[in-house]
XYZ file of N, CA and C in Angstrom:
339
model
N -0.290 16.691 -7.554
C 0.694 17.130 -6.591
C 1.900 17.682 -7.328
N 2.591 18.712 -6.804
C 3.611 19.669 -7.391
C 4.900 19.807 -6.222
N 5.637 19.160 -5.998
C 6.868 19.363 -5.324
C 7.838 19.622 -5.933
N 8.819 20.627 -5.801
C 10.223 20.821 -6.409
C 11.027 19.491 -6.038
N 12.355 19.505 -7.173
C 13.135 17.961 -6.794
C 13.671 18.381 -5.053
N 14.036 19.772 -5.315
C 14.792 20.800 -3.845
C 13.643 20.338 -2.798
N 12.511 20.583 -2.549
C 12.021 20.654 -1.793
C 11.976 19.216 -1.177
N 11.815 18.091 -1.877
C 11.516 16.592 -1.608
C 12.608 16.282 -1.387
N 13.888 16.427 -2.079
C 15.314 15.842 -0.935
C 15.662 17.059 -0.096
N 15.140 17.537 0.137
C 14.638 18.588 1.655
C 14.102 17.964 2.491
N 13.677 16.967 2.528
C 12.296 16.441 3.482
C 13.188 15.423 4.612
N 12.840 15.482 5.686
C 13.526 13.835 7.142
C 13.017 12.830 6.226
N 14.424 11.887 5.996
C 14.135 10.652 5.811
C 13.482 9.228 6.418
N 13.085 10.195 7.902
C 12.801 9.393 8.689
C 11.447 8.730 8.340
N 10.446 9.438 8.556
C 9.141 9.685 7.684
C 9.197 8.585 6.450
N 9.749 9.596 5.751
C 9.410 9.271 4.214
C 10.012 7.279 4.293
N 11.235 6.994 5.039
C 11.595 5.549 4.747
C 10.050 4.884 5.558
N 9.658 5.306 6.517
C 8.805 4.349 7.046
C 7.849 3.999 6.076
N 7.007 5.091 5.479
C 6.165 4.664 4.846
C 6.652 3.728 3.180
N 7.749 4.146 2.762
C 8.541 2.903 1.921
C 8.510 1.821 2.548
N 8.904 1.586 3.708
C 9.169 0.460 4.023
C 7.892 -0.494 4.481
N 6.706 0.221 5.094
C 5.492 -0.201 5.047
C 5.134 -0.598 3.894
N 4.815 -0.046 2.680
C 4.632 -0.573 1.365
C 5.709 -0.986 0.831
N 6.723 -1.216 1.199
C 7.425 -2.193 0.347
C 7.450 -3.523 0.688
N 7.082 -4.040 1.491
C 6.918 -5.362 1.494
C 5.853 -6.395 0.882
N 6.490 -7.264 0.474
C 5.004 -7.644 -0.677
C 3.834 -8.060 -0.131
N 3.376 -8.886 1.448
C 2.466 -8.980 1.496
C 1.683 -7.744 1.462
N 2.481 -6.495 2.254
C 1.345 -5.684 2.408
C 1.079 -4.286 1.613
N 2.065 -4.772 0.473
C 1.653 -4.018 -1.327
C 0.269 -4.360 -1.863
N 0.413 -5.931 -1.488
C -0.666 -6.713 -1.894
C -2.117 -6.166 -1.044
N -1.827 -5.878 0.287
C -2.921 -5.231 0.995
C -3.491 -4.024 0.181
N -2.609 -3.153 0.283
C -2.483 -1.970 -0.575
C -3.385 -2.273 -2.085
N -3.034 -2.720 -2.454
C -3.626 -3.270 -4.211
C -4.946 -3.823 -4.110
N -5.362 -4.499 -2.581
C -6.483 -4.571 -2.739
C -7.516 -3.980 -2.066
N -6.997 -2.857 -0.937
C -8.204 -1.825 -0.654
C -7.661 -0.630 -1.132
N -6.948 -0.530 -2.528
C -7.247 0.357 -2.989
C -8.080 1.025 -3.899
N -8.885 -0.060 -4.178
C -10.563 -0.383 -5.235
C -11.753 -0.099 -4.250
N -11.484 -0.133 -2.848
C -12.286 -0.099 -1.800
C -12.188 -1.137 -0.388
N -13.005 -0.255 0.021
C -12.916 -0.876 1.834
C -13.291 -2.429 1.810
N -12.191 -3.443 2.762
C -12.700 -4.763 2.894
C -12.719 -5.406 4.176
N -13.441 -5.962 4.498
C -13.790 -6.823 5.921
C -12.483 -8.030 5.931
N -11.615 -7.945 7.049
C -10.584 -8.296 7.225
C -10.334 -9.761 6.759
N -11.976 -10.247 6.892
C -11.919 -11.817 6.324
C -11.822 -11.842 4.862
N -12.356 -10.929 4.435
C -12.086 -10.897 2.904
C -11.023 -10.635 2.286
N -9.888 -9.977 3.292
C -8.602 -9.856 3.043
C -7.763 -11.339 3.602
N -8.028 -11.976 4.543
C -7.495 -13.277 5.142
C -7.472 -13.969 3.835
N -8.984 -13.901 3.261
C -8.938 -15.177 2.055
C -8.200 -15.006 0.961
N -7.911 -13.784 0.546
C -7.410 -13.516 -0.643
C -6.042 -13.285 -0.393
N -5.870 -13.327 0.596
C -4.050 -13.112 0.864
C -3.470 -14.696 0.963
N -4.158 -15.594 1.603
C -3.694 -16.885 1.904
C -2.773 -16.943 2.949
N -2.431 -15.749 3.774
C -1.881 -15.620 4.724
C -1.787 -16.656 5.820
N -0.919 -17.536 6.332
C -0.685 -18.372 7.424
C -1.748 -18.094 8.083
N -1.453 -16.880 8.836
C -2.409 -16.690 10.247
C -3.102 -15.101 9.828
N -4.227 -14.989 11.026
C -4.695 -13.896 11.099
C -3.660 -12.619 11.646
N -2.911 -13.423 12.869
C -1.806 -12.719 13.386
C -1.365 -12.337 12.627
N -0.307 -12.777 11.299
C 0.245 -12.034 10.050
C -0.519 -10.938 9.575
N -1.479 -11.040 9.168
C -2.570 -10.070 8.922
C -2.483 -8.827 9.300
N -3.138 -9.404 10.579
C -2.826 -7.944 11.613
C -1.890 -7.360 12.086
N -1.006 -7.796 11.832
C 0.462 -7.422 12.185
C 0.798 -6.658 10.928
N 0.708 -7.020 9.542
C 0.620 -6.662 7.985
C -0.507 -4.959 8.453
N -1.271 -4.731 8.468
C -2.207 -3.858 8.662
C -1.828 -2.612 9.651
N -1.137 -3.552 10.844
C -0.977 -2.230 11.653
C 0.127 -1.617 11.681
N 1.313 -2.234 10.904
C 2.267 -1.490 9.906
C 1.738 -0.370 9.389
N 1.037 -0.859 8.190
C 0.317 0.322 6.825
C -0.383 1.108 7.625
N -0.977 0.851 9.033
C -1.999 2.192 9.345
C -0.993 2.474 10.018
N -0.378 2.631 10.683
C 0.908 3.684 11.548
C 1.669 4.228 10.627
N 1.868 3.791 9.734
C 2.412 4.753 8.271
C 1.273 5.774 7.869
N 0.036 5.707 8.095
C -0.777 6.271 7.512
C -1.585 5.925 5.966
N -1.151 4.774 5.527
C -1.387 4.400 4.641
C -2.739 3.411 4.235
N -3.086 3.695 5.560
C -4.416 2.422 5.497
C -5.314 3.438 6.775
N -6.550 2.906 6.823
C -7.427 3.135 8.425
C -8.038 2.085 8.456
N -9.192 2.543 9.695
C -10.207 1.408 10.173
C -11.150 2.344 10.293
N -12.259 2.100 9.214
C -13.503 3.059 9.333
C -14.454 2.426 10.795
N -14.613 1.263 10.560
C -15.467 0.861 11.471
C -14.349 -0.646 11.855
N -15.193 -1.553 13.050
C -14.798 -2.455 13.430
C -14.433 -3.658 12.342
N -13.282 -4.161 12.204
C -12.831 -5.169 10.819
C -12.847 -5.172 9.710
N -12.906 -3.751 9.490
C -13.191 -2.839 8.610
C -11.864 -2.280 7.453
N -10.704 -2.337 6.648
C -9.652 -1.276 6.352
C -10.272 -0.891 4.936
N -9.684 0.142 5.032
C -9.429 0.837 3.741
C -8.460 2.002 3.593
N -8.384 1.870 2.377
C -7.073 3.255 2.135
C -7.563 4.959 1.709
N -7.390 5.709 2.600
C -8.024 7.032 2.652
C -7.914 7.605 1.185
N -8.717 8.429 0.956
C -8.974 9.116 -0.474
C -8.257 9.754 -1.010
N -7.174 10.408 -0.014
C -6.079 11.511 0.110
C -4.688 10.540 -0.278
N -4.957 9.169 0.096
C -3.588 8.409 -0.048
C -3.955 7.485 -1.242
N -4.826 7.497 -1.724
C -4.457 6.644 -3.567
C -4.168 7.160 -4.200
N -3.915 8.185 -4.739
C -2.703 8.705 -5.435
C -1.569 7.789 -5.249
N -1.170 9.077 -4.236
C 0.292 8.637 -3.904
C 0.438 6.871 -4.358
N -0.232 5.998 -3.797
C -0.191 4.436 -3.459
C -0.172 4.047 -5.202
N -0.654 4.669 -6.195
C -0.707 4.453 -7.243
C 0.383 4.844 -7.875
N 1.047 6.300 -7.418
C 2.375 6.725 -7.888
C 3.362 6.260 -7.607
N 3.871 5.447 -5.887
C 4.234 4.342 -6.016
C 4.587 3.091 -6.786
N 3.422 2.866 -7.121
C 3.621 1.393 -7.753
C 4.153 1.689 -9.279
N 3.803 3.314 -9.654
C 3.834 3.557 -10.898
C 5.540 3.749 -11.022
N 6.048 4.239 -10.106
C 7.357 4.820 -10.136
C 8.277 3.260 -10.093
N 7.330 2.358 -9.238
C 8.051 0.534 -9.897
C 8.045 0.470 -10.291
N 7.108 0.146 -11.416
C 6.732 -0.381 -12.227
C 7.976 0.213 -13.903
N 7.668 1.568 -13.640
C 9.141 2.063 -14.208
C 10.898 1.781 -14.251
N 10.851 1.717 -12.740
C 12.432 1.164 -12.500
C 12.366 -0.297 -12.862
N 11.024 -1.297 -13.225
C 11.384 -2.153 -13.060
C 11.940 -2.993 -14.615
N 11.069 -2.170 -15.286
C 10.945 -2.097 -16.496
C 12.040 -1.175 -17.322
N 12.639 -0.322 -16.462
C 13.941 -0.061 -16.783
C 14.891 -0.885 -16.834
N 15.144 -1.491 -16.043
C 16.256 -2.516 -15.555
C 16.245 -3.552 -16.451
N 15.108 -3.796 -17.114
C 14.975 -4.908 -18.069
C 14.384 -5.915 -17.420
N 13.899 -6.301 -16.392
C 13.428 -7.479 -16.131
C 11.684 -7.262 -15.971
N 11.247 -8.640 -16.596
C 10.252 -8.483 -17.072
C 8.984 -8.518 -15.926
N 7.614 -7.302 -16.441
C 6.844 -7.094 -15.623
C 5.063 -7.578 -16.591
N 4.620 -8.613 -15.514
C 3.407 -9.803 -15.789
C 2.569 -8.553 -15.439
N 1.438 -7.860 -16.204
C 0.357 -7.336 -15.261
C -0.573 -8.805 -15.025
N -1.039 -7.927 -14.055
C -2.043 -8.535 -13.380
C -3.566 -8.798 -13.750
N -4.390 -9.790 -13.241
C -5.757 -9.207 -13.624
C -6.301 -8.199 -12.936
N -7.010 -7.442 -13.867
C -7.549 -5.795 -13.279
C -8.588 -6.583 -12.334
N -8.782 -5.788 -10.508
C -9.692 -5.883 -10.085
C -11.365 -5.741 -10.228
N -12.039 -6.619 -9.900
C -13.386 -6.443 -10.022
C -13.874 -6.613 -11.206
């Protein structure tokens, strides 16, 4: 992807904060991080999140898909469209930078799968 700096603080902030603000929250970064390796059956996301309730869940989910950042291929179904891992990766990449700018220290993770 190729945007001028002009063209991108050109853009409604309206937009662009929602979907920040959809992925910025950590449970559902964490969503993000994990169908972004591939599509998972919602129970397989319940277990690995440790989430209170399912309600959280789904409430977590239908955030990220009204941002556009997630779908539902089939019934209990999410995953993150092909067109949006990039971006979801440039994201985390553009943290992962400020965060590590700032000086405070960043744990990777274990790589999925």
């Amino acid at each position: 992807m190729t945007r001028s700096p002009g063209w991108l603080l050109q853009q409604p902030t309206g937009p662009l904060a929602a979907v920040l603000a959809a992925a910025g929250h950590p449970a559902r970064f964490e969503i993000l991080r994990l169908l972004v390796v591939g599509p998972k059956p919602v129970a397989d996301l319940q277990a690995e999140l440790a989430l209170a309730s399912p309600g959280q869940l789904y409430h977590h989910l239908k955030t990220l898909a009204s941002a556009g950042l997630i779908e539902q291929p089939e019934r209990g179904v999410y995953r993150v469209p092909s067109h949006v891992i990039f971006p979801i990766l440039a994201l985390a990449a553009a943290a992962v930078d400020v965060v590590e700018r700032s000086g405070a220290p960043v744990e990777p993770r274990n790589p999925p799968g």
